[in-house]
Amino acid sequence: MLISILIAVGVAVAFFLFLWWRIRIAKNLHRSLSMVFLKVMIPIKDSKDDKEKDNEMFSTGRTFKEVTDTMTHFFEALHGAYKDDYKYLIFGQDFFSCEYVILDGLLHFYLVIPEAVQSMVEKQITAFYPDASIETTEDYNIFREGYKVDGMYIRLRGPSMYPVKTYQFLGTDPFNNLVNSFSKIAPDEGAAIQIMLRPLPDGWQKKGRKRAQDLFLGKEKEHTWIDKINVFGWVATLIRIMFQGTDSEKFTENIDANKGSTRTTPLMDEQVKLMETKNVKVGFEAVIRIIASARAKYRAHEIVYDIKDAFAQYNAPNNNAFIKTKYFFRNTLIRDFILRNIKRDWFQRIIHPYKMILCSEEISSVFHFPNIKYNRAPLIRWQEFKLAAGPTNMPREGLLLGTNVFRGEKKDVRILPDDRRRHFYIIGKSGTGKSTILLGMLKQDLKDGKGLCLVDPHGDLVEAILPHIPRSRADDVIMFDPGDLERPMGLNILEGNTMDELEYMSQEALSIFIKMFGEEIMGPRLQHYFRNGCLTLMEDKEEGATLIDLPRLFTDESWQRYKAHKVKNPIVKAFWDKEMAMTGAREKQEMIPYFSAKFGPFVTNAQIRNIIGQTKSSFDFRKVMDEGKILLCNLSKGKLGDLNSQLLGMVMVAKIQMAAMSRVDTPEDERRDFFLYVDEFQNFVTDSFASILSEARKYRLDLVIAHQYIAQITKMKDGGKGSHEDNTIRDAVFGNVGSMMCFRIGAQDAEYMAKEFAPVFSDQDLVNIANYQAYIKLSIKNATSRGFSMTTIFDPSKGDVQAAEAYRQLSRLKHARERPFVEREIFRRVGAVTEAINKAAQSIGAQPVATPPPPPQSGTPPLAS
């Protein structure tokens, strides 16, 4: 009966032990598969302020040992992750990995941790390394298809109670030796040192402290039962006594005959000191792996052994050392490396059954983050720009711009609607992320039902945003595409409803031509002709006026008299009746052709002529703003050319500006916000742009402007004392915009922008910031915040491509006209109807057009035809 009970109890115990073992395996596998990869980068600190701080730090005598102490304290803090409640007795303890990785020729630093402790680990990193950048990434891959892989384990030569040599007992930073072992690895090769760690509870140190005490007292090592039955040991002791006697030096070297106490040698004192140092610190169970990947097997083997040789610097001859494990399964090694499994393979555990336990000081000697003063290897992947925390009063609602990541904490960066009315300015080199932030803002405005206009000189942004327009807003889309030759849309700058609007648009038209040709070419005389010519044409309400009519006004005298007869403005009428009438034929022959030549690129080009030659614009800009339409302007320079793209863009901006200012007839609280996005805005602004920045807020025209460098918004201007720099637009931008975002810029611009972002960021930070990272000064409740860092959000979705094509076709049908009708109207107005135009008109079912009768020679207006 008793035997049966004992067997049953034994079976039950064995079953529960087996079940506990399987639970542990399953839980560890779950931990391995749910690991989070933290990529840690330390700032290189090259800015002026940082150099001053470093010089101050170095003058205090801070050594590399004191710097590395920071990492020791970090691992001691991580040991706090150890839990001793019942859950961890059943499911086991969490473990993590510290890894050096060579990818693409650069050394990266990774902490691979359980998801449950991610927040705690990030806070510990930022507590000890406040400026460190922590990025959550996917698992890296050092393996390539067709490449060979080699690896090995690193273990302790002796029991874990004996320490290795740590940085406290080395003359230089041991990190440099490890980095040097990576230095000859080619960019297409890969290598990694993986240090798996699991916190251990206190208690493992007792055996080490006891052994240190025995050494100090001169006691022999306590023998195990295997040592006690060692027959060969007995024989060796008997022979030594027979030849040396019992009074040999070996048995009396630690005995003081006079005092009866022990005395130790300096070498033993050092050994005892190292043991006591290790066995009073927190400990971790450790597994160290080295992996390399290369084209050839011998090369991977060579890399592994070069890295292994760097561990020789930790050897303490009288204590412990790191050595390689001779016997292991290579496939198991690679699998466990990928899974971050802390267990060694079963064969290795049989040969070396003892765990490798390292204290926090030993671990930090093998793995710690670099410091620019002591670690200057070129292959280290530094954080080349500074990160800064966002303001505490960051809005929790509004348009999402990106995220602020600082010390492991992520915050959404948002801007309120009222703050957007103070305008948004973006500067950055090509490819740094300007289009990404613009695309993200546009998507949100479209989703929220906002009215907007996008002026894009490249066309890519328009094509990217078109598929993201909600289908419910299909009727709101106006696609202005000058590249559509078959159905051109009209865009006429010489139109207005009131006299004030006519005068404003004529002045804007003049500013546009001055912007394109410069004041040297468009001198005072030509400006005078242009201004009076525009006002003359615009007074004819019946026939309308366009830019292509302007050269005819000065070259066709009969038509000039016909138009001048309709002028009611006495100043303009005096220009024709007195000034032009008194101008000699020679001066006309010199000035008129020179003036007309400025319109040649637009009048002779059918593509641009069919757009600016229509007397009525294809849509009402005021209705576009008031009704919240979506106006997308694809002004691709590749299709139009620089000059044509610039002309259309400036006309578009001027028309929107006039429409916004016409809202004066509507109470301010009833004006609907309209957002004007202008990429490469320096191409489309005139000197009057300063008034938009200062006055558009009250008219609810909210600007989002972007460009590449500051010199684009300055120009050389001739004055009485020679040429000088005109900073009107630049000063208007920096003096009026509420929110300012800076991606990576050039050194010259950085000197200027550093003043805007001081004292948080320096010019070196602005030059070195990574792609899709930005520094921003945010308008928060009409107050501008200090600068802080921000990461833009990238949405890879392509949207509804089929809907995009439908929007394009619907816009063509609603707002554009067929080309033959447009050309027929333009040539009729300029008196140049040809047989080809009539044939084109007949092809679409229209009646042939007769050449209009010539205008009368006298001042009387002609009869209506």
PDB file of N, CA and C in Angstrom, residues 189-269:
ATOM      1  N   GLU A 189      28.564  42.652 -45.981  1.00  0.00           N
ATOM      2  CA  GLU A 189      28.664  41.621 -44.950  1.00  0.00           C
ATOM      3  C   GLU A 189      27.940  42.085 -43.693  1.00  0.00           C
ATOM      4  N   GLY A 190      27.660  41.155 -42.810  1.00  0.00           N
ATOM      5  CA  GLY A 190      26.969  41.486 -41.578  1.00  0.00           C
ATOM      6  C   GLY A 190      27.529  40.721 -40.402  1.00  0.00           C
ATOM      7  N   ALA A 191      27.401  41.288 -39.220  1.00  0.00           N
ATOM      8  CA  ALA A 191      27.885  40.631 -38.002  1.00  0.00           C
ATOM      9  C   ALA A 191      27.125  41.184 -36.812  1.00  0.00           C
ATOM     10  N   ALA A 192      27.074  40.404 -35.748  1.00  0.00           N
ATOM     11  CA  ALA A 192      26.371  40.832 -34.541  1.00  0.00           C
ATOM     12  C   ALA A 192      26.948  40.134 -33.323  1.00  0.00           C
ATOM     13  N   ILE A 193      26.963  40.847 -32.214  1.00  0.00           N
ATOM     14  CA  ILE A 193      27.240  40.274 -30.904  1.00  0.00           C
ATOM     15  C   ILE A 193      25.936  40.355 -30.122  1.00  0.00           C
ATOM     16  N   GLN A 194      25.443  39.223 -29.703  1.00  0.00           N
ATOM     17  CA  GLN A 194      24.177  39.159 -28.975  1.00  0.00           C
ATOM     18  C   GLN A 194      24.446  38.736 -27.544  1.00  0.00           C
ATOM     19  N   ILE A 195      24.019  39.566 -26.599  1.00  0.00           N
ATOM     20  CA  ILE A 195      24.218  39.293 -25.177  1.00  0.00           C
ATOM     21  C   ILE A 195      22.838  39.139 -24.549  1.00  0.00           C
ATOM     22  N   MET A 196      22.413  37.898 -24.371  1.00  0.00           N
ATOM     23  CA  MET A 196      21.120  37.614 -23.755  1.00  0.00           C
ATOM     24  C   MET A 196      21.262  37.679 -22.239  1.00  0.00           C
ATOM     25  N   LEU A 197      20.325  38.352 -21.589  1.00  0.00           N
ATOM     26  CA  LEU A 197      20.404  38.569 -20.144  1.00  0.00           C
ATOM     27  C   LEU A 197      19.057  38.284 -19.489  1.00  0.00           C
ATOM     28  N   ARG A 198      19.133  37.648 -18.295  1.00  0.00           N
ATOM     29  CA  ARG A 198      17.940  37.424 -17.495  1.00  0.00           C
ATOM     30  C   ARG A 198      18.284  37.742 -16.043  1.00  0.00           C
ATOM     31  N   PRO A 199      17.564  38.673 -15.406  1.00  0.00           N
ATOM     32  CA  PRO A 199      17.867  39.035 -14.019  1.00  0.00           C
ATOM     33  C   PRO A 199      17.758  37.841 -13.084  1.00  0.00           C
ATOM     34  N   LEU A 200      18.682  37.756 -12.145  1.00  0.00           N
ATOM     35  CA  LEU A 200      18.691  36.683 -11.148  1.00  0.00           C
ATOM     36  C   LEU A 200      18.392  37.271  -9.776  1.00  0.00           C
ATOM     37  N   PRO A 201      17.712  36.519  -8.932  1.00  0.00           N
ATOM     38  CA  PRO A 201      17.484  37.004  -7.564  1.00  0.00           C
ATOM     39  C   PRO A 201      18.779  36.961  -6.764  1.00  0.00           C
ATOM     40  N   ASP A 202      18.850  37.780  -5.735  1.00  0.00           N
ATOM     41  CA  ASP A 202      20.019  37.749  -4.863  1.00  0.00           C
ATOM     42  C   ASP A 202      20.140  36.388  -4.194  1.00  0.00           C
ATOM     43  N   GLY A 203      21.366  36.012  -3.924  1.00  0.00           N
ATOM     44  CA  GLY A 203      21.634  34.715  -3.307  1.00  0.00           C
ATOM     45  C   GLY A 203      22.757  33.994  -4.021  1.00  0.00           C
ATOM     46  N   TRP A 204      22.898  34.246  -5.306  1.00  0.00           N
ATOM     47  CA  TRP A 204      23.977  33.610  -6.057  1.00  0.00           C
ATOM     48  C   TRP A 204      25.334  34.132  -5.610  1.00  0.00           C
ATOM     49  N   GLN A 205      25.381  35.339  -4.971  1.00  0.00           N
ATOM     50  CA  GLN A 205      26.655  35.936  -4.577  1.00  0.00           C
ATOM     51  C   GLN A 205      27.285  35.273  -3.363  1.00  0.00           C
ATOM     52  N   LYS A 206      26.472  34.529  -2.562  1.00  0.00           N
ATOM     53  CA  LYS A 206      26.985  33.991  -1.298  1.00  0.00           C
ATOM     54  C   LYS A 206      28.166  33.052  -1.507  1.00  0.00           C
ATOM     55  N   LYS A 207      28.044  32.204  -2.500  1.00  0.00           N
ATOM     56  CA  LYS A 207      29.102  31.243  -2.767  1.00  0.00           C
ATOM     57  C   LYS A 207      30.393  31.949  -3.154  1.00  0.00           C
ATOM     58  N   GLY A 208      30.300  33.009  -3.953  1.00  0.00           N
ATOM     59  CA  GLY A 208      31.475  33.758  -4.367  1.00  0.00           C
ATOM     60  C   GLY A 208      32.113  34.492  -3.198  1.00  0.00           C
ATOM     61  N   ARG A 209      31.293  35.083  -2.320  1.00  0.00           N
ATOM     62  CA  ARG A 209      31.863  35.797  -1.176  1.00  0.00           C
ATOM     63  C   ARG A 209      32.523  34.822  -0.217  1.00  0.00           C
ATOM     64  N   LYS A 210      31.933  33.635  -0.090  1.00  0.00           N
ATOM     65  CA  LYS A 210      32.532  32.616   0.785  1.00  0.00           C
ATOM     66  C   LYS A 210      33.881  32.164   0.236  1.00  0.00           C
ATOM     67  N   ARG A 211      33.939  32.000  -1.079  1.00  0.00           N
ATOM     68  CA  ARG A 211      35.202  31.569  -1.682  1.00  0.00           C
ATOM     69  C   ARG A 211      36.258  32.657  -1.563  1.00  0.00           C
ATOM     70  N   ALA A 212      35.882  33.941  -1.695  1.00  0.00           N
ATOM     71  CA  ALA A 212      36.825  35.046  -1.527  1.00  0.00           C
ATOM     72  C   ALA A 212      37.368  35.086  -0.106  1.00  0.00           C
ATOM     73  N   GLN A 213      36.488  34.811   0.858  1.00  0.00           N
ATOM     74  CA  GLN A 213      36.938  34.785   2.260  1.00  0.00           C
ATOM     75  C   GLN A 213      37.910  33.639   2.505  1.00  0.00           C
ATOM     76  N   ASP A 214      37.622  32.487   1.917  1.00  0.00           N
ATOM     77  CA  ASP A 214      38.524  31.330   2.080  1.00  0.00           C
ATOM     78  C   ASP A 214      39.888  31.614   1.466  1.00  0.00           C
ATOM     79  N   LEU A 215      39.899  32.251   0.325  1.00  0.00           N
ATOM     80  CA  LEU A 215      41.176  32.597  -0.311  1.00  0.00           C
ATOM     81  C   LEU A 215      41.977  33.552   0.575  1.00  0.00           C
ATOM     82  N   PHE A 216      41.279  34.519   1.141  1.00  0.00           N
ATOM     83  CA  PHE A 216      41.966  35.482   1.983  1.00  0.00           C
ATOM     84  C   PHE A 216      42.545  34.819   3.237  1.00  0.00           C
ATOM     85  N   LEU A 217      41.812  33.802   3.755  1.00  0.00           N
ATOM     86  CA  LEU A 217      42.274  33.116   4.964  1.00  0.00           C
ATOM     87  C   LEU A 217      43.222  31.965   4.655  1.00  0.00           C
ATOM     88  N   GLY A 218      43.470  31.728   3.353  1.00  0.00           N
ATOM     89  CA  GLY A 218      44.418  30.686   2.978  1.00  0.00           C
ATOM     90  C   GLY A 218      43.844  29.296   3.013  1.00  0.00           C
ATOM     91  N   LYS A 219      42.511  29.166   3.057  1.00  0.00           N
ATOM     92  CA  LYS A 219      41.899  27.845   3.102  1.00  0.00           C
ATOM     93  C   LYS A 219      41.862  27.241   1.705  1.00  0.00           C
ATOM     94  N   GLU A 220      41.995  25.931   1.676  1.00  0.00           N
ATOM     95  CA  GLU A 220      41.884  25.236   0.413  1.00  0.00           C
ATOM     96  C   GLU A 220      40.429  25.230  -0.054  1.00  0.00           C
ATOM     97  N   LYS A 221      40.246  25.024  -1.317  1.00  0.00           N
ATOM     98  CA  LYS A 221      38.901  24.952  -1.860  1.00  0.00           C
ATOM     99  C   LYS A 221      38.162  23.750  -1.316  1.00  0.00           C
ATOM    100  N   GLU A 222      36.925  23.950  -0.928  1.00  0.00           N
ATOM    101  CA  GLU A 222      36.122  22.836  -0.444  1.00  0.00           C
ATOM    102  C   GLU A 222      35.913  21.826  -1.562  1.00  0.00           C
ATOM    103  N   HIS A 223      36.135  20.555  -1.225  1.00  0.00           N
ATOM    104  CA  HIS A 223      36.056  19.503  -2.244  1.00  0.00           C
ATOM    105  C   HIS A 223      34.659  18.914  -2.298  1.00  0.00           C
ATOM    106  N   THR A 224      34.259  18.612  -3.491  1.00  0.00           N
ATOM    107  CA  THR A 224      32.987  17.912  -3.684  1.00  0.00           C
ATOM    108  C   THR A 224      33.222  16.429  -3.473  1.00  0.00           C
ATOM    109  N   TRP A 225      32.141  15.654  -3.466  1.00  0.00           N
ATOM    110  CA  TRP A 225      32.277  14.210  -3.255  1.00  0.00           C
ATOM    111  C   TRP A 225      33.065  13.562  -4.390  1.00  0.00           C
ATOM    112  N   ILE A 226      33.036  14.205  -5.591  1.00  0.00           N
ATOM    113  CA  ILE A 226      33.838  13.645  -6.686  1.00  0.00           C
ATOM    114  C   ILE A 226      35.319  13.831  -6.400  1.00  0.00           C
ATOM    115  N   ASP A 227      35.652  15.005  -5.846  1.00  0.00           N
ATOM    116  CA  ASP A 227      37.059  15.262  -5.536  1.00  0.00           C
ATOM    117  C   ASP A 227      37.552  14.340  -4.426  1.00  0.00           C
ATOM    118  N   LYS A 228      36.654  13.982  -3.464  1.00  0.00           N
ATOM    119  CA  LYS A 228      37.078  13.183  -2.321  1.00  0.00           C
ATOM    120  C   LYS A 228      37.390  11.755  -2.699  1.00  0.00           C
ATOM    121  N   ILE A 229      36.837  11.245  -3.784  1.00  0.00           N
ATOM    122  CA  ILE A 229      37.141   9.867  -4.176  1.00  0.00           C
ATOM    123  C   ILE A 229      38.136   9.844  -5.344  1.00  0.00           C
ATOM    124  N   ASN A 230      38.822  10.969  -5.508  1.00  0.00           N
ATOM    125  CA  ASN A 230      39.785  11.073  -6.597  1.00  0.00           C
ATOM    126  C   ASN A 230      41.058  10.319  -6.208  1.00  0.00           C
ATOM    127  N   VAL A 231      41.185   9.064  -6.684  1.00  0.00           N
ATOM    128  CA  VAL A 231      42.328   8.216  -6.331  1.00  0.00           C
ATOM    129  C   VAL A 231      43.627   8.824  -6.847  1.00  0.00           C
ATOM    130  N   PHE A 232      43.592   9.402  -8.044  1.00  0.00           N
ATOM    131  CA  PHE A 232      44.817   9.982  -8.618  1.00  0.00           C
ATOM    132  C   PHE A 232      45.312  11.143  -7.762  1.00  0.00           C
ATOM    133  N   GLY A 233      44.363  11.899  -7.173  1.00  0.00           N
ATOM    134  CA  GLY A 233      44.770  12.993  -6.288  1.00  0.00           C
ATOM    135  C   GLY A 233      45.461  12.475  -5.038  1.00  0.00           C
ATOM    136  N   TRP A 234      44.951  11.340  -4.489  1.00  0.00           N
ATOM    137  CA  TRP A 234      45.595  10.760  -3.303  1.00  0.00           C
ATOM    138  C   TRP A 234      47.029  10.339  -3.619  1.00  0.00           C
ATOM    139  N   VAL A 235      47.209   9.684  -4.739  1.00  0.00           N
ATOM    140  CA  VAL A 235      48.546   9.208  -5.108  1.00  0.00           C
ATOM    141  C   VAL A 235      49.496  10.369  -5.281  1.00  0.00           C
ATOM    142  N   ALA A 236      49.032  11.461  -5.942  1.00  0.00           N
ATOM    143  CA  ALA A 236      49.897  12.620  -6.166  1.00  0.00           C
ATOM    144  C   ALA A 236      50.291  13.263  -4.846  1.00  0.00           C
ATOM    145  N   THR A 237      49.382  13.335  -3.886  1.00  0.00           N
ATOM    146  CA  THR A 237      49.694  13.919  -2.588  1.00  0.00           C
ATOM    147  C   THR A 237      50.708  13.064  -1.836  1.00  0.00           C
ATOM    148  N   LEU A 238      50.560  11.739  -1.906  1.00  0.00           N
ATOM    149  CA  LEU A 238      51.491  10.820  -1.221  1.00  0.00           C
ATOM    150  C   LEU A 238      52.896  10.964  -1.791  1.00  0.00           C
ATOM    151  N   ILE A 239      53.038  11.053  -3.108  1.00  0.00           N
ATOM    152  CA  ILE A 239      54.364  11.202  -3.739  1.00  0.00           C
ATOM    153  C   ILE A 239      54.991  12.525  -3.334  1.00  0.00           C
ATOM    154  N   ARG A 240      54.176  13.623  -3.294  1.00  0.00           N
ATOM    155  CA  ARG A 240      54.726  14.925  -2.930  1.00  0.00           C
ATOM    156  C   ARG A 240      55.236  14.910  -1.491  1.00  0.00           C
ATOM    157  N   ILE A 241      54.537  14.219  -0.577  1.00  0.00           N
ATOM    158  CA  ILE A 241      54.977  14.144   0.825  1.00  0.00           C
ATOM    159  C   ILE A 241      56.254  13.339   0.942  1.00  0.00           C
ATOM    160  N   MET A 242      56.337  12.250   0.140  1.00  0.00           N
ATOM    161  CA  MET A 242      57.524  11.396   0.191  1.00  0.00           C
ATOM    162  C   MET A 242      58.773  12.160  -0.247  1.00  0.00           C
ATOM    163  N   PHE A 243      58.675  13.001  -1.245  1.00  0.00           N
ATOM    164  CA  PHE A 243      59.859  13.679  -1.772  1.00  0.00           C
ATOM    165  C   PHE A 243      60.078  15.055  -1.149  1.00  0.00           C
ATOM    166  N   GLN A 244      58.998  15.771  -0.698  1.00  0.00           N
ATOM    167  CA  GLN A 244      59.157  17.134  -0.209  1.00  0.00           C
ATOM    168  C   GLN A 244      58.950  17.233   1.292  1.00  0.00           C
ATOM    169  N   GLY A 245      58.271  16.247   1.830  1.00  0.00           N
ATOM    170  CA  GLY A 245      58.001  16.298   3.264  1.00  0.00           C
ATOM    171  C   GLY A 245      56.783  17.139   3.555  1.00  0.00           C
ATOM    172  N   THR A 246      56.360  17.091   4.798  1.00  0.00           N
ATOM    173  CA  THR A 246      55.158  17.832   5.197  1.00  0.00           C
ATOM    174  C   THR A 246      55.447  19.284   5.490  1.00  0.00           C
ATOM    175  N   ASP A 247      56.709  19.649   5.600  1.00  0.00           N
ATOM    176  CA  ASP A 247      57.058  21.038   5.911  1.00  0.00           C
ATOM    177  C   ASP A 247      57.407  21.854   4.670  1.00  0.00           C
ATOM    178  N   SER A 248      56.939  21.398   3.526  1.00  0.00           N
ATOM    179  CA  SER A 248      57.267  22.113   2.294  1.00  0.00           C
ATOM    180  C   SER A 248      56.625  23.493   2.294  1.00  0.00           C
ATOM    181  N   GLU A 249      57.174  24.367   1.465  1.00  0.00           N
ATOM    182  CA  GLU A 249      56.704  25.754   1.384  1.00  0.00           C
ATOM    183  C   GLU A 249      55.253  25.849   0.951  1.00  0.00           C
ATOM    184  N   LYS A 250      54.857  24.836   0.184  1.00  0.00           N
ATOM    185  CA  LYS A 250      53.491  24.843  -0.327  1.00  0.00           C
ATOM    186  C   LYS A 250      52.470  24.877   0.784  1.00  0.00           C
ATOM    187  N   PHE A 251      52.817  24.167   1.921  1.00  0.00           N
ATOM    188  CA  PHE A 251      51.831  24.050   2.996  1.00  0.00           C
ATOM    189  C   PHE A 251      52.007  25.123   4.049  1.00  0.00           C
ATOM    190  N   THR A 252      53.033  25.947   3.922  1.00  0.00           N
ATOM    191  CA  THR A 252      53.296  26.917   4.988  1.00  0.00           C
ATOM    192  C   THR A 252      53.408  28.350   4.484  1.00  0.00           C
ATOM    193  N   GLU A 253      53.183  28.580   3.197  1.00  0.00           N
ATOM    194  CA  GLU A 253      53.415  29.924   2.670  1.00  0.00           C
ATOM    195  C   GLU A 253      52.437  30.941   3.222  1.00  0.00           C
ATOM    196  N   ASN A 254      51.256  30.533   3.674  1.00  0.00           N
ATOM    197  CA  ASN A 254      50.279  31.475   4.186  1.00  0.00           C
ATOM    198  C   ASN A 254      50.221  31.487   5.708  1.00  0.00           C
ATOM    199  N   ILE A 255      51.201  30.814   6.386  1.00  0.00           N
ATOM    200  CA  ILE A 255      51.172  30.714   7.843  1.00  0.00           C
ATOM    201  C   ILE A 255      52.277  31.587   8.430  1.00  0.00           C
ATOM    202  N   ASP A 256      51.894  32.480   9.305  1.00  0.00           N
ATOM    203  CA  ASP A 256      52.847  33.294  10.047  1.00  0.00           C
ATOM    204  C   ASP A 256      53.208  32.551  11.324  1.00  0.00           C
ATOM    205  N   ALA A 257      54.432  32.083  11.405  1.00  0.00           N
ATOM    206  CA  ALA A 257      54.831  31.232  12.548  1.00  0.00           C
ATOM    207  C   ALA A 257      54.766  31.974  13.850  1.00  0.00           C
ATOM    208  N   ASN A 258      55.016  33.264  13.843  1.00  0.00           N
ATOM    209  CA  ASN A 258      55.037  34.019  15.084  1.00  0.00           C
ATOM    210  C   ASN A 258      53.646  34.350  15.589  1.00  0.00           C
ATOM    211  N   LYS A 259      52.728  34.658  14.659  1.00  0.00           N
ATOM    212  CA  LYS A 259      51.404  35.114  15.084  1.00  0.00           C
ATOM    213  C   LYS A 259      50.328  34.080  14.863  1.00  0.00           C
ATOM    214  N   GLY A 260      50.615  33.083  14.061  1.00  0.00           N
ATOM    215  CA  GLY A 260      49.612  32.054  13.804  1.00  0.00           C
ATOM    216  C   GLY A 260      48.481  32.506  12.922  1.00  0.00           C
ATOM    217  N   SER A 261      48.645  33.614  12.169  1.00  0.00           N
ATOM    218  CA  SER A 261      47.596  34.119  11.286  1.00  0.00           C
ATOM    219  C   SER A 261      48.053  34.028   9.843  1.00  0.00           C
ATOM    220  N   THR A 262      47.128  34.270   8.925  1.00  0.00           N
ATOM    221  CA  THR A 262      47.443  34.156   7.502  1.00  0.00           C
ATOM    222  C   THR A 262      48.063  35.451   6.999  1.00  0.00           C
ATOM    223  N   ARG A 263      48.802  35.341   5.912  1.00  0.00           N
ATOM    224  CA  ARG A 263      49.296  36.510   5.194  1.00  0.00           C
ATOM    225  C   ARG A 263      49.181  36.206   3.705  1.00  0.00           C
ATOM    226  N   THR A 264      48.782  37.208   2.945  1.00  0.00           N
ATOM    227  CA  THR A 264      48.503  37.006   1.537  1.00  0.00           C
ATOM    228  C   THR A 264      49.490  37.784   0.684  1.00  0.00           C
ATOM    229  N   THR A 265      49.575  37.374  -0.594  1.00  0.00           N
ATOM    230  CA  THR A 265      50.418  38.059  -1.561  1.00  0.00           C
ATOM    231  C   THR A 265      49.617  39.150  -2.248  1.00  0.00           C
ATOM    232  N   PRO A 266      50.256  40.162  -2.880  1.00  0.00           N
ATOM    233  CA  PRO A 266      49.521  41.200  -3.615  1.00  0.00           C
ATOM    234  C   PRO A 266      48.649  40.618  -4.723  1.00  0.00           C
ATOM    235  N   LEU A 267      49.109  39.567  -5.381  1.00  0.00           N
ATOM    236  CA  LEU A 267      48.327  38.968  -6.442  1.00  0.00           C
ATOM    237  C   LEU A 267      47.027  38.384  -5.910  1.00  0.00           C
ATOM    238  N   MET A 268      47.132  37.753  -4.729  1.00  0.00           N
ATOM    239  CA  MET A 268      45.930  37.182  -4.134  1.00  0.00           C
ATOM    240  C   MET A 268      45.007  38.283  -3.617  1.00  0.00           C
ATOM    241  N   ASP A 269      45.600  39.370  -3.124  1.00  0.00           N
ATOM    242  CA  ASP A 269      44.766  40.499  -2.682  1.00  0.00           C
ATOM    243  C   ASP A 269      43.931  41.044  -3.832  1.00  0.00           C
TER     244      ASP A 269
END
